[in-house]
Coordinates of C-alpha atoms and ligand atoms in Angstrom, one line a residue:
X1 CA 73.7 104.6 152.3
X2 CA 73.0 102.1 155.2
X3 CA 73.6 99.3 152.7
X4 CA 77.2 100.3 152.2
X5 CA 80.1 99.8 154.7
X6 CA 81.5 102.5 157.0
X7 CA 84.7 102.5 155.0
X8 CA 82.8 103.3 151.8
X9 CA 80.9 106.2 153.4
X10 CA 83.5 107.8 155.7
X11 CA 85.7 110.7 154.9
X12 CA 89.1 109.5 156.1
X13 CA 90.7 108.6 152.8
X14 CA 92.4 112.0 152.4
X15 CA 90.6 112.7 149.2
X16 CA 90.2 116.3 150.2
X17 CA 93.9 117.0 149.8
X18 CA 94.7 119.4 147.1
X19 CA 96.7 116.6 145.4
X20 CA 93.4 115.1 144.3
X21 CA 91.7 118.4 143.4
X22 CA 92.8 118.3 139.7
X23 CA 91.4 114.9 139.3
X24 CA 88.1 115.9 140.8
X25 CA 88.0 119.1 138.6
X26 CA 88.6 117.0 135.5
X27 CA 85.7 114.7 136.3
X28 CA 83.4 117.7 136.6
X29 CA 84.6 119.4 133.4
X30 CA 86.2 116.9 131.1
X31 CA 87.6 118.1 127.8
X32 CA 85.9 116.8 124.6
X33 CA 86.9 117.9 121.2
X34 CA 83.3 118.5 120.1
X35 CA 81.1 118.6 123.2
X36 CA 83.5 120.5 125.6
X37 CA 86.5 122.0 123.8
X38 CA 87.4 124.3 126.7
X39 CA 87.3 121.6 129.3
X40 CA 90.1 120.2 131.3
X41 CA 92.4 117.8 129.4
X42 CA 93.3 114.6 131.3
X43 CA 97.0 114.1 131.1
X44 CA 97.4 111.5 133.8
X45 CA 95.0 108.7 133.0
X46 CA 94.5 106.1 130.3
X47 CA 90.8 105.9 129.3
X48 CA 88.6 102.9 130.2
X49 CA 86.8 103.2 126.9
X50 CA 88.5 100.3 125.2
X51 CA 87.7 98.0 128.2
X52 CA 84.0 98.8 128.3
X53 CA 83.7 98.3 124.6
X54 CA 85.4 94.9 124.9
X55 CA 83.0 94.0 127.7
X56 CA 80.0 94.8 125.5
X57 CA 81.4 92.9 122.6
X58 CA 81.7 89.8 124.7
X59 CA 78.1 90.2 125.7
X60 CA 77.1 90.3 122.0
X61 CA 76.6 94.1 122.3
X62 CA 73.2 93.4 124.1
X63 CA 74.3 95.6 126.9
X64 CA 76.5 98.7 126.9
X65 CA 78.7 99.9 129.7
X66 CA 79.5 103.4 130.8
X67 CA 83.1 104.4 131.4
X68 CA 82.2 106.5 134.4
X69 CA 80.9 103.5 136.3
X70 CA 84.0 101.3 135.9
X71 CA 87.0 101.1 138.4
X72 CA 90.2 99.4 137.2
X73 CA 91.7 97.0 139.7
X74 CA 94.7 94.7 139.9
X75 CA 92.7 91.7 138.6
X76 CA 89.4 90.2 139.7
X77 CA 91.0 89.2 143.0
X78 CA 91.4 92.9 144.0
X79 CA 88.0 93.8 142.5
X80 CA 86.2 91.2 144.7
X81 CA 88.0 92.2 147.8
X82 CA 87.4 95.9 147.2
X83 CA 83.7 95.2 146.8
X84 CA 83.7 93.4 150.1
X85 CA 85.3 96.5 151.7
X86 CA 82.7 98.7 150.1
X87 CA 79.6 96.6 150.8
X88 CA 80.1 94.9 154.2
X89 CA 81.5 95.4 157.7
X90 CA 83.7 92.7 159.3
X91 CA 81.4 90.0 160.6
X92 CA 78.7 90.5 157.9
X93 CA 78.1 87.9 155.3
X94 CA 77.8 87.1 151.6
X95 CA 76.0 84.0 150.4
X96 CA 77.8 81.9 147.7
X97 CA 76.5 78.9 145.8
X98 CA 78.7 75.8 146.1
X99 CA 80.9 74.6 144.7
X100 CA 82.8 77.8 144.4
X101 CA 86.3 79.1 143.4
X102 CA 88.6 78.2 146.4
X103 CA 90.3 81.7 146.1
X104 CA 87.2 83.3 147.4
X105 CA 88.0 82.2 151.0
X106 CA 91.1 84.4 150.7
X107 CA 89.7 87.2 148.5
X108 CA 86.4 87.8 150.2
X109 CA 87.1 86.9 153.8
X110 CA 90.7 87.1 154.8
X111 CA 91.6 90.8 155.1
X112 CA 88.0 92.1 155.2
X113 CA 86.6 89.9 158.0
X114 CA 83.5 89.2 155.9
X115 CA 82.0 85.8 156.3
X116 CA 80.9 83.4 153.5
X117 CA 77.7 81.4 154.0
X118 CA 77.3 78.6 151.4
X119 CA 74.2 78.1 149.3
X120 CA 74.2 74.3 149.0
X121 CA 73.8 73.2 145.4
X122 CA 73.7 69.5 144.5
X123 CA 74.1 67.2 141.5
X124 CA 70.4 66.4 141.6
X125 CA 69.7 69.4 139.4
X126 CA 73.2 69.9 137.9
X127 CA 74.2 72.2 140.7
X128 CA 71.7 74.9 139.8
X129 CA 70.7 77.5 142.3
X130 CA 67.2 77.1 143.8
X131 CA 65.0 79.4 145.9
X132 CA 65.0 76.8 148.7
X133 CA 68.8 76.6 148.7
X134 CA 69.1 80.4 149.0
X135 CA 66.5 80.6 151.7
X136 CA 68.2 77.8 153.7
X137 CA 71.6 79.7 153.4
X138 CA 69.8 82.9 154.5
X139 CA 68.3 81.1 157.5
X140 CA 71.7 79.6 158.4
X141 CA 73.3 83.0 158.4
X142 CA 70.6 84.3 160.7
X143 CA 71.1 81.4 163.0
X144 CA 74.8 82.3 163.1
X145 CA 73.7 85.9 163.9
X146 CA 75.4 87.1 160.6
X147 CA 73.8 90.0 158.8
X148 CA 73.5 89.1 155.1
X149 CA 74.7 91.9 152.8
X150 CA 74.5 90.1 149.5
X151 CA 74.9 87.1 147.2
X152 CA 78.0 86.6 145.0
X153 CA 77.9 84.3 142.0
X154 CA 80.4 83.4 139.2
X155 CA 78.8 83.3 135.8
X156 CA 80.0 81.3 134.0
X157 CA 80.9 79.2 137.0
X158 CA 84.3 78.2 138.2
X159 CA 84.5 75.2 138.9
X160 CA 81.4 74.0 137.1
X161 CA 82.1 75.4 133.6
X162 CA 78.4 76.2 133.1
X163 CA 76.6 79.4 132.4
X164 CA 73.7 80.5 134.6
X165 CA 70.2 80.1 133.2
X166 CA 67.8 83.1 132.8
X167 CA 65.6 81.4 135.5
X168 CA 68.5 81.4 138.0
X169 CA 69.4 85.0 137.2
X170 CA 65.8 86.1 137.6
X171 CA 65.6 84.2 140.8
X172 CA 68.6 86.1 142.1
X173 CA 67.1 89.5 141.1
X174 CA 63.9 88.5 142.9
X175 CA 65.8 87.5 146.1
X176 CA 68.0 90.7 146.3
X177 CA 64.9 92.8 145.7
X178 CA 62.9 91.0 148.4
X179 CA 65.8 91.0 151.0
X180 CA 67.2 94.4 150.1
X181 CA 70.7 93.1 149.6
X182 CA 73.5 93.3 147.0
X183 CA 74.4 91.0 144.1
X184 CA 77.9 90.6 142.8
X185 CA 78.3 88.8 139.5
X186 CA 81.9 87.7 138.8
X187 CA 81.9 87.4 135.0
X188 CA 85.6 86.7 134.6
X189 CA 84.8 83.8 132.3
X190 CA 82.2 85.6 130.1
X191 CA 84.4 85.4 127.0
X192 CA 85.0 81.6 127.2
X193 CA 81.4 80.4 126.4
X194 CA 82.0 77.9 123.6
X195 CA 78.6 76.3 123.1
X196 CA 75.0 76.9 123.8
X197 CA 73.2 78.0 125.8
X198 CA 75.0 81.3 125.4
X199 CA 76.2 83.7 128.1
X200 CA 73.6 86.0 129.7
X201 CA 74.9 88.7 131.8
X202 CA 73.0 89.9 134.9
X203 CA 73.0 93.4 133.2
X204 CA 70.9 91.9 130.4
X205 CA 68.4 90.6 132.9
X206 CA 68.2 94.0 134.7
X207 CA 67.6 95.7 131.3
X208 CA 64.9 93.2 130.3
X209 CA 63.1 93.8 133.6
X210 CA 63.4 97.6 133.2
X211 CA 65.3 97.9 136.4
X212 CA 67.4 100.9 135.2
X213 CA 67.5 103.6 137.8
X214 CA 65.7 101.5 140.5
X215 CA 67.3 100.7 143.8
X216 CA 68.0 97.1 142.6
X217 CA 70.0 98.6 139.7
X218 CA 72.3 100.2 142.2
X219 CA 72.8 97.0 144.1
X220 CA 74.1 94.9 141.3
X221 CA 77.9 95.0 140.7
X222 CA 79.9 93.2 138.1
X223 CA 83.5 91.9 138.4
X224 CA 85.6 91.4 135.3
X225 CA 89.2 90.7 134.4
X226 CA 91.3 90.0 131.4
X227 CA 93.0 87.1 133.1
X228 CA 90.9 84.4 131.5
X229 CA 89.2 85.9 128.4
X230 CA 92.5 87.2 127.0
X231 CA 94.8 84.9 128.9
X232 CA 96.6 87.7 130.6
X233 CA 96.6 86.8 134.4
X234 CA 100.1 88.3 134.8
X235 CA 99.0 91.7 133.6
X236 CA 96.7 92.1 136.6
X237 CA 93.9 94.0 134.9
X238 CA 90.5 93.7 136.4
X239 CA 87.5 95.9 136.9
X240 CA 84.4 96.6 139.1
X241 CA 81.4 97.9 137.2
X242 CA 78.7 99.4 139.5
X243 CA 75.6 101.5 138.9
X244 CA 76.0 103.0 142.4
X245 CA 78.0 106.2 142.3
X246 CA 79.0 105.8 146.0
X247 CA 80.4 102.4 145.3
X248 CA 82.3 103.7 142.3
X249 CA 83.7 106.6 144.3
X250 CA 84.7 104.4 147.3
X251 CA 86.2 101.7 145.0
X252 CA 88.2 104.3 143.1
X253 CA 89.7 105.6 146.4
X254 CA 90.5 102.0 147.4
X255 CA 92.0 101.2 144.0
X256 CA 95.2 103.1 145.1
X257 CA 96.2 99.8 146.7
X258 CA 95.9 97.8 143.5
X259 CA 96.5 100.0 140.6
X260 CA 97.1 98.9 137.0
X261 CA 100.3 100.5 135.8
X262 CA 99.8 103.2 133.2
X263 CA 102.2 101.4 130.9
X264 CA 99.9 98.3 131.1
X265 CA 96.8 100.5 130.5
X266 CA 98.5 102.1 127.5
X267 CA 99.4 98.8 126.0
X268 CA 96.0 97.3 126.6
X269 CA 94.0 100.2 125.3
X270 CA 95.9 99.9 122.0
X271 CA 95.3 96.1 122.0
X272 CA 91.6 96.3 122.9
X273 CA 91.0 99.1 120.4
X274 CA 92.0 96.8 117.6
X275 CA 88.5 95.3 117.1
X276 CA 89.6 93.0 114.3
X277 CA 92.2 91.4 116.6
X278 CA 89.8 91.1 119.7
X279 CA 87.0 89.6 117.6
X280 CA 89.4 87.1 116.0
X281 CA 91.0 86.3 119.3
X282 CA 87.7 85.6 121.1
X283 CA 86.2 83.5 118.3
X284 CA 89.4 81.5 117.8
X285 CA 89.8 81.0 121.6
X286 CA 86.2 79.7 121.8
X287 CA 86.8 77.3 118.9
X288 CA 89.9 75.9 120.5
X289 CA 88.3 75.6 124.0
X290 CA 85.4 73.7 122.4
X291 CA 87.8 71.2 120.7
X292 CA 89.9 70.8 123.8
X293 CA 86.8 70.3 125.9
X294 CA 85.6 67.6 123.5
X295 CA 89.0 65.9 123.8
X296 CA 88.9 65.9 127.6
X297 CA 85.3 64.6 127.7
X298 CA 86.0 61.8 125.3
X299 CA 89.3 60.9 127.1
X300 CA 87.4 60.7 130.4
X301 CA 84.6 58.6 128.8
X302 CA 87.2 56.1 127.6
X303 CA 88.3 55.8 131.2
X304 CA 84.7 55.3 132.3
X305 CA 84.4 58.7 133.8
X306 CA 81.6 61.2 133.2
X307 CA 81.3 64.9 133.9
X308 CA 78.8 67.6 134.3
X309 CA 77.6 68.9 130.9
X310 CA 79.3 72.2 130.5
X311 CA 79.6 75.0 127.9
X312 CA 82.2 77.5 129.2
X313 CA 85.4 78.0 131.2
X314 CA 88.8 76.2 131.1
X315 CA 87.8 73.2 133.1
X316 CA 85.3 70.4 133.6
X317 CA 83.5 69.2 136.8
X318 CA 84.3 65.6 136.8
X319 CA 82.3 62.8 138.6
X320 CA 84.6 60.2 140.2
X321 CA 82.1 59.1 142.8
X322 CA 82.2 55.5 141.6
X323 CA 86.0 55.4 142.3
X324 CA 85.6 56.3 146.0
X325 CA 86.1 53.6 148.6
X326 CA 83.2 55.0 150.5
X327 CA 80.9 58.0 150.1
X328 CA 83.0 60.3 152.4
X329 CA 85.4 63.2 152.1
X330 CA 88.1 61.0 153.6
X331 CA 87.7 58.7 150.6
X332 CA 87.8 61.7 148.3
X333 CA 91.1 62.9 149.8
X334 CA 92.5 59.3 149.5
X335 CA 91.6 59.2 145.8
X336 CA 92.9 62.7 145.3
X337 CA 96.3 61.8 146.9
X338 CA 96.6 58.8 144.6
X339 CA 95.9 60.9 141.6
X340 CA 98.4 63.6 142.5
X341 CA 101.2 61.4 143.9
X342 CA 100.9 58.2 142.0
X343 CA 99.2 59.1 138.7
X344 CA 100.9 62.6 138.9
X345 CA 98.0 64.7 137.7
X346 CA 97.2 67.8 139.6
X347 CA 93.4 68.2 139.8
X348 CA 91.3 69.9 142.5
X349 CA 89.1 67.9 144.8
X350 CA 85.5 69.1 145.1
X351 CA 85.9 69.6 148.9
X352 CA 88.4 72.4 148.2
X353 CA 85.5 74.1 146.3
X354 CA 83.2 73.5 149.3
X355 CA 81.2 70.9 147.3
X356 CA 78.8 69.0 149.6
X357 CA 79.0 65.7 147.7
X358 CA 82.3 63.7 147.9
X359 CA 83.7 62.4 144.6
X360 CA 83.7 65.5 142.3
X361 CA 86.9 67.0 140.9
X362 CA 87.8 70.0 138.8
X363 CA 90.0 69.2 135.8
X364 CA 91.5 71.9 133.7
X365 CA 92.1 71.3 130.0
X366 CA 93.3 74.6 128.6
X367 CA 96.7 75.1 130.1
X368 CA 98.6 72.3 128.3
X369 CA 99.4 71.0 124.8
X370 CA 97.2 68.5 123.1
X371 CA 99.9 65.8 123.6
X372 CA 100.1 66.5 127.3
X373 CA 96.3 66.2 127.6
X374 CA 96.4 62.9 125.7
X375 CA 99.1 61.6 128.1
X376 CA 97.1 62.7 131.1
X377 CA 94.1 60.8 129.9
X378 CA 96.2 57.7 129.2
X379 CA 97.6 57.9 132.8
X380 CA 94.1 58.3 134.2
X381 CA 92.7 55.4 132.2
X382 CA 95.5 53.1 133.4
X383 CA 94.8 54.2 136.9
X384 CA 91.1 53.7 136.7
X385 CA 91.6 50.2 135.1
X386 CA 93.9 49.2 138.0
X387 CA 91.6 50.7 140.7
X388 CA 88.5 49.1 139.2
X389 CA 90.2 45.7 139.1
X390 CA 91.2 46.1 142.7
X391 CA 87.7 47.3 143.7
X392 CA 86.2 44.4 141.7
X393 CA 88.5 41.9 143.4
X394 CA 87.7 43.4 146.8
X395 CA 84.0 43.2 146.1
X396 CA 84.4 39.6 144.8
X397 CA 86.4 38.8 147.9
X398 CA 83.8 40.6 150.0
X399 CA 80.9 38.7 148.4
X400 CA 82.8 35.4 148.9
X401 CA 83.3 36.4 152.5
X402 CA 79.6 37.4 152.8
X403 CA 78.4 34.2 151.2
X404 CA 80.7 32.2 153.6
X405 CA 79.4 34.2 156.5
X406 CA 75.8 33.5 155.3
X407 CA 76.5 29.7 155.0
X408 CA 78.2 29.8 158.4
X409 CA 75.2 31.7 159.9
X410 CA 72.8 29.2 158.3
X411 CA 74.9 26.3 159.6
X412 CA 75.1 27.8 163.2
X413 CA 71.4 28.7 163.0
X414 CA 70.6 25.1 161.8
X415 CA 72.8 23.7 164.6
X416 CA 71.2 25.7 167.3
X417 CA 67.7 25.1 165.9
X418 CA 68.4 21.4 165.7
X419 CA 69.8 21.6 169.3
X420 CA 66.6 23.3 170.4
X421 CA 64.4 21.0 168.5
X422 CA 66.4 18.0 169.8
X423 CA 66.2 19.5 173.3
X424 CA 62.5 20.0 173.0
X425 CA 62.0 16.6 171.8
Ligands
LIG1 C1 85.8 83.1 139.6 C2 87.2 83.8 139.7 N1 87.2 85.0 140.2 C3 88.4 85.7 140.3 C4 89.6 85.1 139.9 C5 90.9 85.9 140.1 O1 91.3 86.4 138.8 P1 92.4 87.5 138.6 O2 93.6 86.7 138.0 O3 91.9 88.4 137.6 O4 92.7 88.1 139.9 C6 89.6 83.8 139.4 C7 90.8 83.1 139.0 O5 90.9 81.9 138.8 C8 88.3 83.1 139.3 O6 88.3 81.9 138.8

């Protein structure tokens, strides 16, 4: 109870109005043709069955989800904010590994007053989460007098395009057990994993570790949405999956502010129930993402640019550190402005994702035709060729200047030495 927010545990929602009574009665005694033929028939709600089955399918049916633990929300945006309202008070904190999705500053912090403390990940180990990095973030929060309520990760990661390893996931479970805090796993890209290693959901790790019905089990919450896996961001269909009944109840009350229309639910439940369609869609989507990813990586290679090895998502985490004038975020912004305004490619600078190393950029590859991707790579290559010639000329110029300065210094030194020697003579 103490681990949830005041909003989640208070009674001011108005749920006790008779208006809601029918819904509560239905939940206590739901009609089932075989199990409970005299129960109450729900005539106001579309079922979540199709969505939980789809979520299991994406996870290779290694985990199953229970419809009573899911709350529909208007996309993952609303799911993440609702979880903040349920789990933290204004001024309390969540730890997030960097780089992270820039929208989190709005979704997690803005209306809730919750603070984000970064877990600083670096390119040294491919931006993986380490125990030291989490511990440092925890200490930083304490130094800022912020109570840490949990860790939030995106798996697969936006912006890295990588899936989390079992090691990282186990580490997270250890940490939240030890510190008695929550874990939110935003798995919005779980259906976009196009090559190995495959996707491992946090639920699978909890099952492997026999955490069912333990306190940790209740402190792990999943966020999902159809915006990426089915390419339906405009439908605004997301979900919170939680093993904690109190969180489910509080999030259900809060979902009044971000409902999914019954027409949308009706349409999607028909679409998701068509197993043949969803299986084909997911496998075709992964195949195309893989091809497109390969095209982007080879286009970048031709321009002399590498990126973090990735296996998921709709983007790559691209390393342009060698194109910076200096190893600073000012130089990153300077390069970014050139790419947006001169080359006319809209990519995201790493600093907008709170990356701690200047020179990384997120480049999306899935929202355009193959021809447009080709054109963008041609433009980028022409730009890199021109910038490297300039940098090369500048460094040649600089080395000529340096060698002139060295000769001058030698000359001045020789003169003064000769003077001294002559004077001494
Ligand atoms: C990691 C992550 N979470 C949440 C969202 C928001 O998704 P939705 O459109 O379902 O609100 C996004 C969108 O890009 C995202 O990348």
